[in-house]
mmCIF file of the C-alpha atoms, coordinates in Angstrom:
data_MODEL
# 
_entry.id   MODEL 
# 
loop_
_atom_site.group_PDB 
_atom_site.id 
_atom_site.type_symbol 
_atom_site.label_atom_id 
_atom_site.label_alt_id 
_atom_site.label_comp_id 
_atom_site.label_asym_id 
_atom_site.label_entity_id 
_atom_site.label_seq_id 
_atom_site.pdbx_PDB_ins_code 
_atom_site.Cartn_x 
_atom_site.Cartn_y 
_atom_site.Cartn_z 
_atom_site.occupancy 
_atom_site.B_iso_or_equiv 
_atom_site.pdbx_formal_charge 
_atom_site.auth_seq_id 
_atom_site.auth_comp_id 
_atom_site.auth_asym_id 
_atom_site.auth_atom_id 
_atom_site.pdbx_PDB_model_num 
ATOM 1  C CA . MET A 1 1  ? 42.719 -11.425 20.580  1.00 0.00 ? 1  MET A CA 1 
ATOM 2  C CA . GLU A 1 2  ? 39.703 -10.238 18.855  1.00 0.00 ? 2  GLU A CA 1 
ATOM 3  C CA . TYR A 1 3  ? 41.574 -9.289  15.487  1.00 0.00 ? 3  TYR A CA 1 
ATOM 4  C CA . LEU A 1 4  ? 43.233 -12.859 15.810  1.00 0.00 ? 4  LEU A CA 1 
ATOM 5  C CA . PHE A 1 5  ? 39.763 -14.470 15.753  1.00 0.00 ? 5  PHE A CA 1 
ATOM 6  C CA . MET A 1 6  ? 38.722 -12.093 12.942  1.00 0.00 ? 6  MET A CA 1 
ATOM 7  C CA . PHE A 1 7  ? 41.534 -13.002 10.993  1.00 0.00 ? 7  PHE A CA 1 
ATOM 8  C CA . THR A 1 8  ? 41.478 -16.657 11.340  1.00 0.00 ? 8  THR A CA 1 
ATOM 9  C CA . PHE A 1 9  ? 37.637 -16.721 10.689  1.00 0.00 ? 9  PHE A CA 1 
ATOM 10 C CA . THR A 1 10 ? 38.354 -14.888 7.533   1.00 0.00 ? 10 THR A CA 1 
ATOM 11 C CA . VAL A 1 11 ? 40.824 -16.975 6.267   1.00 0.00 ? 11 VAL A CA 1 
ATOM 12 C CA . ILE A 1 12 ? 38.812 -20.289 6.993   1.00 0.00 ? 12 ILE A CA 1 
ATOM 13 C CA . ILE A 1 13 ? 35.584 -18.989 5.171   1.00 0.00 ? 13 ILE A CA 1 
ATOM 14 C CA . ALA A 1 14 ? 37.694 -17.420 2.255   1.00 0.00 ? 14 ALA A CA 1 
ATOM 15 C CA . VAL A 1 15 ? 39.467 -20.862 1.786   1.00 0.00 ? 15 VAL A CA 1 
ATOM 16 C CA . THR A 1 16 ? 36.250 -22.683 1.968   1.00 0.00 ? 16 THR A CA 1 
ATOM 17 C CA . VAL A 1 17 ? 34.111 -20.619 -0.462  1.00 0.00 ? 17 VAL A CA 1 
ATOM 18 C CA . GLY A 1 18 ? 37.301 -20.499 -2.706  1.00 0.00 ? 18 GLY A CA 1 
ATOM 19 C CA . ALA A 1 19 ? 37.609 -24.368 -2.796  1.00 0.00 ? 19 ALA A CA 1 
ATOM 20 C CA . ILE A 1 20 ? 33.969 -24.905 -3.399  1.00 0.00 ? 20 ILE A CA 1 
ATOM 21 C CA . LEU A 1 21 ? 33.715 -22.335 -6.320  1.00 0.00 ? 21 LEU A CA 1 
ATOM 22 C CA . ALA A 1 22 ? 37.027 -23.629 -7.862  1.00 0.00 ? 22 ALA A CA 1 
ATOM 23 C CA . ALA A 1 23 ? 35.835 -27.233 -7.622  1.00 0.00 ? 23 ALA A CA 1 
ATOM 24 C CA . ILE A 1 24 ? 32.622 -26.427 -9.459  1.00 0.00 ? 24 ILE A CA 1 
ATOM 25 C CA . VAL A 1 25 ? 34.632 -24.354 -12.214 1.00 0.00 ? 25 VAL A CA 1 
ATOM 26 C CA . ALA A 1 26 ? 37.029 -27.048 -12.618 1.00 0.00 ? 26 ALA A CA 1 
ATOM 27 C CA . LEU A 1 27 ? 34.441 -29.831 -12.901 1.00 0.00 ? 27 LEU A CA 1 
ATOM 28 C CA . PHE A 1 28 ? 32.615 -28.156 -15.642 1.00 0.00 ? 28 PHE A CA 1 
ATOM 29 C CA . SER A 1 29 ? 35.852 -26.867 -17.523 1.00 0.00 ? 29 SER A CA 1 
ATOM 30 C CA . ASN A 1 30 ? 36.645 -28.732 -20.648 1.00 0.00 ? 30 ASN A CA 1 
ATOM 31 C CA . LYS A 1 31 ? 40.310 -28.212 -20.754 1.00 0.00 ? 31 LYS A CA 1 
ATOM 32 C CA . ASN A 1 32 ? 43.372 -27.957 -17.985 1.00 0.00 ? 32 ASN A CA 1 
ATOM 33 C CA . LYS A 1 33 ? 41.237 -28.293 -14.890 1.00 0.00 ? 33 LYS A CA 1 
ATOM 34 C CA . LYS A 1 34 ? 44.005 -27.905 -12.468 1.00 0.00 ? 34 LYS A CA 1 
ATOM 35 C CA . HIS A 1 35 ? 44.755 -24.400 -14.096 1.00 0.00 ? 35 HIS A CA 1 
ATOM 36 C CA . TYR A 1 36 ? 41.211 -23.282 -13.923 1.00 0.00 ? 36 TYR A CA 1 
ATOM 37 C CA . PHE A 1 37 ? 41.209 -24.769 -10.249 1.00 0.00 ? 37 PHE A CA 1 
ATOM 38 C CA . GLN A 1 38 ? 43.963 -22.695 -9.168  1.00 0.00 ? 38 GLN A CA 1 
ATOM 39 C CA . ARG A 1 39 ? 43.342 -19.670 -10.902 1.00 0.00 ? 39 ARG A CA 1 
ATOM 40 C CA . THR A 1 40 ? 39.517 -19.503 -9.698  1.00 0.00 ? 40 THR A CA 1 
ATOM 41 C CA . PHE A 1 41 ? 40.489 -20.804 -6.087  1.00 0.00 ? 41 PHE A CA 1 
ATOM 42 C CA . CYS A 1 42 ? 43.135 -17.846 -5.922  1.00 0.00 ? 42 CYS A CA 1 
ATOM 43 C CA . TYR A 1 43 ? 41.156 -15.032 -7.075  1.00 0.00 ? 43 TYR A CA 1 
ATOM 44 C CA . SER A 1 44 ? 37.617 -16.090 -5.349  1.00 0.00 ? 44 SER A CA 1 
ATOM 45 C CA . SER A 1 45 ? 39.564 -16.561 -1.897  1.00 0.00 ? 45 SER A CA 1 
ATOM 46 C CA . ILE A 1 46 ? 41.066 -13.120 -2.315  1.00 0.00 ? 46 ILE A CA 1 
ATOM 47 C CA . ALA A 1 47 ? 37.821 -11.572 -3.041  1.00 0.00 ? 47 ALA A CA 1 
ATOM 48 C CA . VAL A 1 48 ? 35.848 -13.343 -0.312  1.00 0.00 ? 48 VAL A CA 1 
ATOM 49 C CA . ALA A 1 49 ? 38.604 -12.407 2.173   1.00 0.00 ? 49 ALA A CA 1 
ATOM 50 C CA . MET A 1 50 ? 38.677 -8.641  1.157   1.00 0.00 ? 50 MET A CA 1 
ATOM 51 C CA . LEU A 1 51 ? 34.834 -8.701  1.299   1.00 0.00 ? 51 LEU A CA 1 
ATOM 52 C CA . LEU A 1 52 ? 34.769 -10.177 4.740   1.00 0.00 ? 52 LEU A CA 1 
ATOM 53 C CA . ILE A 1 53 ? 37.553 -7.926  6.146   1.00 0.00 ? 53 ILE A CA 1 
ATOM 54 C CA . LEU A 1 54 ? 35.555 -4.878  4.616   1.00 0.00 ? 54 LEU A CA 1 
ATOM 55 C CA . ARG A 1 55 ? 32.337 -6.035  6.468   1.00 0.00 ? 55 ARG A CA 1 
ATOM 56 C CA . ILE A 1 56 ? 34.056 -6.654  9.821   1.00 0.00 ? 56 ILE A CA 1 
ATOM 57 C CA . LEU A 1 57 ? 35.789 -3.108  9.686   1.00 0.00 ? 57 LEU A CA 1 
ATOM 58 C CA . ILE A 1 58 ? 32.599 -1.358  8.797   1.00 0.00 ? 58 ILE A CA 1 
ATOM 59 C CA . SER A 1 59 ? 30.520 -3.173  11.466  1.00 0.00 ? 59 SER A CA 1 
ATOM 60 C CA . THR A 1 60 ? 33.244 -2.380  13.971  1.00 0.00 ? 60 THR A CA 1 
ATOM 61 C CA . PHE A 1 61 ? 33.865 1.178   13.351  1.00 0.00 ? 61 PHE A CA 1 
ATOM 62 C CA . ILE A 1 62 ? 30.336 2.153   11.842  1.00 0.00 ? 62 ILE A CA 1 
ATOM 63 C CA . GLY A 1 63 ? 28.450 -0.005  14.532  1.00 0.00 ? 63 GLY A CA 1 
ATOM 64 C CA . ASN A 1 64 ? 29.638 1.820   17.350  1.00 0.00 ? 64 ASN A CA 1 
# 
């Protein structure tokens, strides 16, 4: 149950941060806003999710 919560938390935070960052990038891009939004959203969501999972795993195994 604990891992389900961590996964859900990670997905929600990653999507939120990715959407905000992608919206900012698309807002200031001069051409093809949809392409820049999609690319930034994808890469930033993956990066944030990986960092959060790594942080959770490190704190779980090293913190004990």
